[in-house]
Amino acid sequence: AKRSGGARFVRFESAMRERAARRTDIETDLRQALQSDQLFVVYQPVVGLGAAGGTDRSAGVEALVRWRHPVRGIVPPFEFIGVAEESGLIGPLGDFVLEQACRDFMRWQHELGALAPRLLAVNLSRAQLGHREWVDTVARILADTGMDAQRLQLEVTESLAAQDTDVQQRLHELKALGITLALDDFGTGYSSLASLHLLPVDTVKIDRSFVSQSETSHHHRVLIEATVKVAQSLGMNTVAEGIETAEQANVVRTLQCDKAQGYLYARPLPREDLAAWLMQPDG
Ligand code: C2E
Ligand code: CA
Ligand code: CA
Ligand code: CA
């Protein structure tokens, strides 16, 4: 038993070394990527759910980063966002996404008029809030791109939003610029309905894991319903994430979610494809 434990440890150790090496590779390559146009931004529509049954295609979009690696092809965010956060690269990466997304958003406004998305959601990491000056960077990006702060929504997770007073302070400074905040992935981790009122958020995004079980699980439907009711009573609106089927859409519409997002409506799309999607008649 001792020997196999030893063998197991050696295997464990080499797996750790491999992981560490891969991390270093990703970090080196990501540094390069930031300087050579390998990163780009795609946009997933967030549709409005009218009581009458229609879907409003122009309610908003969420910006999601992509990496076109010269050798590996498209690398998904879960493989590099964590590395970016730990290495400090999330700063420049986040600024790139924000600026690019604001530029693309303004372009839709000019090209599409009334069909253009009305809200731009951008994901935020804890590490981006570490620097006091970052709020100035955001203000500068808004000024440079002509983006209206009211149309920008930053998405934070609950663990982030409930952080120390420094982070709270930073979030309030962002709100003072006119930017709104969304609580991402609600229902995962230690989220609790009872503490929702403590967070300076305007929108609650109900995690995909609730939505995906909403057709079969009464329990999950009840949780969605309770979340919507509490959010409404606090003047917040709700987005159901990860809608893949028409039935899920019906469930969250019936439970009075304001908006929805998911593959049923559209996958994340490059800027031009999103414009084409917005010009299609309501589905
Ligand atoms: P998230 O913020 O929760 O984004 C939603 C994720 O769910 C996206 O994955 C999206 O493609 C995926 N998704 C949307 N609809 C559906 C659906 O109907 N079914 C399924 N199965 N998935 C759906 P993606 O683009 O791979 O991003 C993963 C995560 O990476 C994001 O989760 C976010 O936490 C992070 N991320 C992405 N872009 C950025 C960024 O620019 N900055 C930061 N800090 N994080 C980012
Ligand atoms: Ca998000
Ligand atoms: Ca989410
Ligand atoms: Ca997530």
Tab-separated table of C-alpha atoms and ligand atoms in Angstrom:
chain	number	residue	atom	x	y	z
A	1	ALA	CA	0.000	0.000	0.000
A	2	LYS	CA	2.892	2.248	0.869
A	3	ARG	CA	4.539	1.664	-2.498
A	4	SER	CA	1.387	2.314	-4.495
A	5	GLY	CA	0.879	5.448	-2.393
A	6	GLY	CA	4.374	6.494	-3.427
A	7	ALA	CA	3.638	5.770	-7.068
A	8	ARG	CA	0.445	7.702	-6.738
A	9	PHE	CA	2.372	10.607	-5.295
A	10	VAL	CA	4.878	10.564	-8.156
A	11	ARG	CA	1.999	10.582	-10.630
A	12	PHE	CA	0.382	13.405	-8.690
A	13	GLU	CA	3.648	15.321	-8.675
A	14	SER	CA	4.186	14.993	-12.391
A	15	ALA	CA	0.593	16.022	-13.035
A	16	MET	CA	1.221	19.113	-10.922
A	17	ARG	CA	4.406	19.859	-12.858
A	18	GLU	CA	2.525	19.513	-16.135
A	19	ARG	CA	-0.168	21.853	-14.937
A	20	ALA	CA	2.369	24.408	-13.765
A	21	ALA	CA	4.235	24.197	-17.082
A	22	ARG	CA	1.009	24.620	-19.025
A	23	ARG	CA	0.157	27.646	-16.907
A	24	THR	CA	3.525	29.224	-17.653
A	25	ASP	CA	3.023	28.517	-21.365
A	26	ILE	CA	-0.396	30.130	-21.296
A	27	GLU	CA	0.951	33.152	-19.454
A	28	THR	CA	3.823	33.642	-21.942
A	29	ASP	CA	1.518	33.186	-24.922
A	30	LEU	CA	-1.144	35.451	-23.443
A	31	ARG	CA	1.387	38.228	-22.966
A	32	GLN	CA	2.212	37.832	-26.654
A	33	ALA	CA	-1.467	37.648	-27.607
A	34	LEU	CA	-2.173	41.014	-25.999
A	35	GLN	CA	0.412	42.603	-28.282
A	36	SER	CA	-0.480	40.902	-31.517
A	37	ASP	CA	-4.223	41.121	-32.076
A	38	GLN	CA	-4.957	37.524	-31.121
A	39	LEU	CA	-7.679	38.528	-28.681
A	40	PHE	CA	-11.083	39.538	-29.914
A	41	VAL	CA	-14.540	40.069	-28.521
A	42	VAL	CA	-17.796	38.296	-29.382
A	43	TYR	CA	-21.283	39.305	-28.305
A	44	GLN	CA	-24.205	37.268	-27.078
A	45	PRO	CA	-27.632	38.908	-27.307
A	46	VAL	CA	-29.670	39.421	-24.154
A	47	VAL	CA	-33.301	39.538	-25.251
A	48	GLY	CA	-36.229	41.219	-23.569
A	49	LEU	CA	-39.129	38.927	-22.627
A	50	GLY	CA	-42.403	40.733	-23.161
A	51	ALA	CA	-45.486	39.489	-21.358
A	52	ALA	CA	-47.212	39.242	-24.738
A	53	GLY	CA	-44.802	36.528	-25.839
A	54	GLY	CA	-42.522	38.507	-28.160
A	55	THR	CA	-38.767	38.753	-27.751
A	56	ASP	CA	-37.012	42.107	-28.010
A	57	ARG	CA	-33.753	41.472	-29.835
A	58	SER	CA	-32.283	44.876	-29.041
A	59	ALA	CA	-32.401	44.698	-25.236
A	60	GLY	CA	-28.646	44.179	-24.906
A	61	VAL	CA	-25.498	42.153	-25.482
A	62	GLU	CA	-22.828	40.582	-23.285
A	63	ALA	CA	-19.218	40.953	-24.414
A	64	LEU	CA	-17.164	37.739	-24.137
A	65	VAL	CA	-13.445	37.534	-24.866
A	66	ARG	CA	-11.939	35.028	-27.313
A	67	TRP	CA	-8.349	34.094	-28.065
A	68	ARG	CA	-7.231	32.934	-31.478
A	69	HIS	CA	-3.971	31.160	-30.622
A	70	PRO	CA	-1.576	30.753	-33.594
A	71	VAL	CA	-1.032	27.037	-32.851
A	72	ARG	CA	-3.907	25.897	-30.648
A	73	GLY	CA	-6.716	27.685	-32.412
A	74	ILE	CA	-9.536	29.182	-30.361
A	75	VAL	CA	-8.778	28.890	-26.630
A	76	PRO	CA	-11.889	29.167	-24.404
A	77	PRO	CA	-11.916	31.779	-21.594
A	78	PHE	CA	-11.956	29.206	-18.780
A	79	GLU	CA	-8.448	28.172	-19.875
A	80	PHE	CA	-6.937	31.636	-19.599
A	81	ILE	CA	-9.036	34.026	-17.480
A	82	GLY	CA	-7.740	32.411	-14.278
A	83	VAL	CA	-4.141	32.658	-15.490
A	84	ALA	CA	-4.730	36.274	-16.497
A	85	GLU	CA	-6.097	37.048	-13.034
A	86	GLU	CA	-3.153	35.455	-11.238
A	87	SER	CA	-0.492	37.004	-13.460
A	88	GLY	CA	-1.840	40.549	-13.518
A	89	LEU	CA	-2.584	40.319	-17.245
A	90	ILE	CA	-6.303	40.711	-16.503
A	91	GLY	CA	-5.678	44.473	-16.242
A	92	PRO	CA	-4.640	45.014	-19.873
A	93	LEU	CA	-6.957	42.201	-21.045
A	94	GLY	CA	-9.968	43.753	-19.300
A	95	ASP	CA	-9.154	47.210	-20.663
A	96	PHE	CA	-8.867	45.779	-24.167
A	97	VAL	CA	-12.271	44.067	-23.911
A	98	LEU	CA	-13.954	47.157	-22.468
A	99	GLU	CA	-12.562	49.511	-25.097
A	100	GLN	CA	-13.250	47.176	-28.021
A	101	ALA	CA	-16.783	46.487	-26.779
A	102	CYS	CA	-17.549	50.213	-26.407
A	103	ARG	CA	-16.255	50.863	-29.945
A	104	ASP	CA	-18.354	48.045	-31.406
A	105	PHE	CA	-21.389	49.201	-29.444
A	106	MET	CA	-21.064	52.745	-30.831
A	107	ARG	CA	-20.704	51.352	-34.317
A	108	TRP	CA	-24.009	49.447	-33.997
A	109	GLN	CA	-25.648	52.635	-32.781
A	110	HIS	CA	-24.496	54.476	-35.891
A	111	GLU	CA	-25.268	51.661	-38.305
A	112	LEU	CA	-28.463	50.229	-36.875
A	113	GLY	CA	-30.230	53.063	-35.108
A	114	ALA	CA	-33.307	51.772	-33.305
A	115	LEU	CA	-32.278	48.149	-33.901
A	116	ALA	CA	-28.977	48.587	-32.043
A	117	PRO	CA	-28.567	46.971	-28.595
A	118	ARG	CA	-29.506	49.312	-25.758
A	119	LEU	CA	-27.196	47.864	-23.092
A	120	LEU	CA	-23.614	46.578	-23.148
A	121	ALA	CA	-22.611	44.094	-20.448
A	122	VAL	CA	-18.908	43.493	-19.752
A	123	ASN	CA	-17.483	40.984	-17.264
A	124	LEU	CA	-15.320	42.246	-14.432
A	125	SER	CA	-12.685	40.387	-12.385
A	126	ARG	CA	-11.731	41.089	-8.794
A	127	ALA	CA	-8.165	41.956	-9.801
A	128	GLN	CA	-9.381	44.817	-12.000
A	129	LEU	CA	-10.795	46.553	-8.944
A	130	GLY	CA	-7.484	46.397	-7.100
A	131	HIS	CA	-6.248	49.696	-8.455
A	132	ARG	CA	-7.772	52.985	-7.426
A	133	GLU	CA	-6.883	54.518	-10.806
A	134	TRP	CA	-8.863	51.929	-12.736
A	135	VAL	CA	-12.072	53.924	-12.366
A	136	ASP	CA	-10.287	56.787	-14.178
A	137	THR	CA	-9.350	54.367	-16.959
A	138	VAL	CA	-13.006	53.413	-17.352
A	139	ALA	CA	-14.012	57.091	-17.476
A	140	ARG	CA	-11.300	57.695	-20.100
A	141	ILE	CA	-12.510	54.766	-22.247
A	142	LEU	CA	-16.086	56.083	-22.081
A	143	ALA	CA	-14.931	59.559	-23.117
A	144	ASP	CA	-12.677	58.265	-25.924
A	145	THR	CA	-15.341	56.055	-27.439
A	146	GLY	CA	-18.317	58.352	-26.850
A	147	MET	CA	-20.038	55.588	-24.932
A	148	ASP	CA	-22.862	56.658	-22.628
A	149	ALA	CA	-22.132	55.368	-19.103
A	150	GLN	CA	-25.824	54.571	-18.577
A	151	ARG	CA	-25.608	51.989	-21.342
A	152	LEU	CA	-22.703	50.133	-19.776
A	153	GLN	CA	-23.301	47.364	-17.272
A	154	LEU	CA	-20.417	45.664	-15.486
A	155	GLU	CA	-20.995	42.082	-14.371
A	156	VAL	CA	-19.571	40.998	-11.033
A	157	THR	CA	-19.920	37.790	-9.067
A	158	GLU	CA	-21.372	37.736	-5.596
A	159	SER	CA	-18.080	36.943	-3.865
A	160	LEU	CA	-16.661	40.015	-5.567
A	161	ALA	CA	-19.568	42.310	-4.822
A	162	ALA	CA	-19.560	41.335	-1.151
A	163	GLN	CA	-15.795	41.973	-0.786
A	164	ASP	CA	-13.949	44.369	1.481
A	165	THR	CA	-14.750	48.067	1.771
A	166	ASP	CA	-12.103	48.911	-0.852
A	167	VAL	CA	-13.955	46.947	-3.517
A	168	GLN	CA	-17.299	48.312	-2.315
A	169	GLN	CA	-15.875	51.811	-2.611
A	170	ARG	CA	-14.687	51.130	-6.144
A	171	LEU	CA	-18.087	49.763	-7.156
A	172	HIS	CA	-19.782	52.867	-5.823
A	173	GLU	CA	-17.349	55.055	-7.777
A	174	LEU	CA	-18.297	53.158	-10.944
A	175	LYS	CA	-21.976	53.643	-10.152
A	176	ALA	CA	-21.328	57.352	-9.615
A	177	LEU	CA	-20.164	57.515	-13.251
A	178	GLY	CA	-23.632	56.281	-14.225
A	179	ILE	CA	-22.576	52.686	-14.907
A	180	THR	CA	-24.897	49.929	-13.684
A	181	LEU	CA	-23.875	46.613	-12.107
A	182	ALA	CA	-25.162	43.095	-12.628
A	183	LEU	CA	-24.713	40.186	-10.250
A	184	ASP	CA	-23.488	37.295	-12.415
A	185	ASP	CA	-24.102	33.547	-11.884
A	186	PHE	CA	-26.642	34.128	-9.115
A	187	GLY	CA	-27.568	30.911	-7.324
A	188	THR	CA	-24.075	29.421	-7.389
A	189	GLY	CA	-21.604	29.635	-4.537
A	190	TYR	CA	-22.835	31.289	-1.409
A	191	SER	CA	-25.448	33.458	-3.001
A	192	SER	CA	-28.281	34.244	-0.757
A	193	LEU	CA	-31.530	36.023	-1.342
A	194	ALA	CA	-31.361	37.498	2.133
A	195	SER	CA	-28.210	39.485	1.374
A	196	LEU	CA	-29.230	40.693	-2.079
A	197	HIS	CA	-30.242	44.059	-0.678
A	198	LEU	CA	-26.699	44.633	0.621
A	199	LEU	CA	-25.193	44.648	-2.860
A	200	PRO	CA	-25.140	47.758	-5.071
A	201	VAL	CA	-26.494	45.903	-8.107
A	202	ASP	CA	-29.206	46.778	-10.607
A	203	THR	CA	-29.605	43.413	-12.302
A	204	VAL	CA	-29.504	39.804	-11.134
A	205	LYS	CA	-28.413	37.156	-13.625
A	206	ILE	CA	-29.862	33.784	-12.675
A	207	ASP	CA	-27.294	31.070	-13.326
A	208	ARG	CA	-27.669	28.558	-16.122
A	209	SER	CA	-27.687	25.655	-13.657
A	210	PHE	CA	-31.133	26.773	-12.403
A	211	VAL	CA	-32.507	27.348	-15.850
A	212	SER	CA	-31.324	24.002	-17.199
A	213	GLN	CA	-33.186	22.156	-14.447
A	214	SER	CA	-36.259	24.361	-14.490
A	215	GLU	CA	-38.254	22.111	-16.836
A	216	THR	CA	-37.919	19.028	-14.653
A	217	SER	CA	-37.395	20.355	-11.144
A	218	HIS	CA	-40.157	22.086	-9.245
A	219	HIS	CA	-37.562	23.095	-6.653
A	220	HIS	CA	-35.528	25.038	-9.247
A	221	ARG	CA	-38.627	26.771	-10.577
A	222	VAL	CA	-39.502	27.871	-7.058
A	223	LEU	CA	-35.994	29.255	-6.570
A	224	ILE	CA	-36.174	31.218	-9.821
A	225	GLU	CA	-39.581	32.559	-8.841
A	226	ALA	CA	-38.335	33.621	-5.391
A	227	THR	CA	-35.269	35.302	-6.886
A	228	VAL	CA	-37.412	37.268	-9.338
A	229	LYS	CA	-39.803	38.348	-6.569
A	230	VAL	CA	-37.029	39.517	-4.238
A	231	ALA	CA	-35.208	41.278	-7.094
A	232	GLN	CA	-38.416	43.019	-8.162
A	233	SER	CA	-39.128	44.162	-4.633
A	234	LEU	CA	-35.643	45.710	-4.508
A	235	GLY	CA	-36.138	47.447	-7.860
A	236	MET	CA	-33.666	45.164	-9.629
A	237	ASN	CA	-34.323	43.400	-12.907
A	238	THR	CA	-33.540	39.803	-13.784
A	239	VAL	CA	-31.887	37.927	-16.623
A	240	ALA	CA	-32.202	34.149	-17.032
A	241	GLU	CA	-28.918	32.730	-18.356
A	242	GLY	CA	-28.338	29.705	-20.563
A	243	ILE	CA	-31.756	29.326	-22.217
A	244	GLU	CA	-31.434	26.450	-24.677
A	245	THR	CA	-35.003	25.319	-25.300
A	246	ALA	CA	-38.331	26.995	-26.049
A	247	GLU	CA	-39.740	25.312	-22.964
A	248	GLN	CA	-37.102	26.907	-20.701
A	249	ALA	CA	-37.938	30.244	-22.295
A	250	ASN	CA	-41.621	29.709	-21.496
A	251	VAL	CA	-40.834	28.798	-17.905
A	252	VAL	CA	-38.729	31.895	-17.213
A	253	ARG	CA	-41.222	34.124	-19.037
A	254	THR	CA	-44.033	32.736	-16.900
A	255	LEU	CA	-41.918	33.317	-13.785
A	256	GLN	CA	-41.557	36.946	-14.922
A	257	CYS	CA	-37.866	37.189	-15.666
A	258	ASP	CA	-37.309	40.442	-17.568
A	259	LYS	CA	-34.673	39.201	-19.977
A	260	ALA	CA	-33.063	36.012	-21.227
A	261	GLN	CA	-29.825	34.892	-22.799
A	262	GLY	CA	-28.821	31.572	-24.300
A	263	TYR	CA	-28.161	29.427	-27.348
A	264	LEU	CA	-31.917	29.330	-28.121
A	265	TYR	CA	-31.635	32.964	-29.222
A	266	ALA	CA	-28.027	33.125	-30.374
A	267	ARG	CA	-24.498	31.970	-29.609
A	268	PRO	CA	-21.895	34.645	-28.925
A	269	LEU	CA	-21.278	36.305	-32.328
A	270	PRO	CA	-18.625	38.520	-33.944
A	271	ARG	CA	-19.652	42.184	-34.379
A	272	GLU	CA	-20.844	41.917	-37.998
A	273	ASP	CA	-22.795	38.702	-37.385
A	274	LEU	CA	-24.510	40.294	-34.431
A	275	ALA	CA	-25.577	43.218	-36.633
A	276	ALA	CA	-27.082	40.734	-39.125
A	277	TRP	CA	-28.882	38.924	-36.295
A	278	LEU	CA	-30.345	42.196	-35.013
A	279	MET	CA	-31.725	43.011	-38.458
A	280	GLN	CA	-33.700	39.777	-38.677
A	281	PRO	CA	-37.372	40.054	-37.804
A	282	ASP	CA	-38.381	39.168	-34.251
A	283	GLY	CA	-38.487	35.379	-33.694
B	1	C2E	P1	-20.274	34.079	-17.931
B	1	C2E	O1	-20.002	35.512	-17.673
B	1	C2E	O2	-21.248	33.402	-17.037
B	1	C2E	O3	-20.717	34.009	-19.473
B	1	C2E	C1	-21.707	33.136	-19.965
B	1	C2E	C2	-21.070	31.909	-20.567
B	1	C2E	O4	-22.105	30.965	-20.878
B	1	C2E	C3	-20.340	32.173	-21.886
B	1	C2E	O5	-19.250	31.260	-21.961
B	1	C2E	C4	-21.409	31.796	-22.915
B	1	C2E	O6	-20.879	31.448	-24.172
B	1	C2E	C5	-22.054	30.620	-22.240
B	1	C2E	N1	-23.434	30.405	-22.677
B	1	C2E	C6	-24.336	31.322	-23.085
B	1	C2E	N2	-25.518	30.762	-23.391
B	1	C2E	C7	-25.384	29.437	-23.177
B	1	C2E	C8	-26.281	28.310	-23.319
B	1	C2E	O7	-27.450	28.429	-23.713
B	1	C2E	N3	-25.777	27.098	-22.981
B	1	C2E	C9	-24.489	26.933	-22.555
B	1	C2E	N4	-24.078	25.708	-22.272
B	1	C2E	N5	-23.621	27.981	-22.391
B	1	C2E	C10	-24.073	29.211	-22.705
B	1	C2E	P2	-17.782	31.718	-22.366
B	1	C2E	O8	-17.834	32.782	-23.420
B	1	C2E	O9	-16.993	30.485	-22.609
B	1	C2E	O10	-17.253	32.421	-21.043
B	1	C2E	C11	-17.054	31.700	-19.859
B	1	C2E	C12	-16.748	32.613	-18.698
B	1	C2E	O11	-15.488	33.274	-18.890
B	1	C2E	C13	-17.762	33.738	-18.526
B	1	C2E	O12	-18.902	33.233	-17.868
B	1	C2E	C14	-16.964	34.723	-17.706
B	1	C2E	O13	-16.974	34.363	-16.356
B	1	C2E	C15	-15.553	34.538	-18.264
B	1	C2E	N6	-15.280	35.606	-19.247
B	1	C2E	C16	-15.562	35.642	-20.586
B	1	C2E	N7	-15.147	36.806	-21.141
B	1	C2E	C17	-14.598	37.525	-20.114
B	1	C2E	C18	-13.981	38.831	-20.036
B	1	C2E	O14	-13.891	39.595	-21.013
B	1	C2E	N8	-13.516	39.214	-18.804
B	1	C2E	C19	-13.632	38.422	-17.696
B	1	C2E	N9	-13.148	38.880	-16.538
B	1	C2E	N10	-14.199	37.217	-17.733
B	1	C2E	C20	-14.679	36.763	-18.931
B	2	CA	CA	-21.217	37.262	-17.376
B	3	CA	CA	-23.075	34.092	-15.962
B	4	CA	CA	-19.690	32.210	-15.045
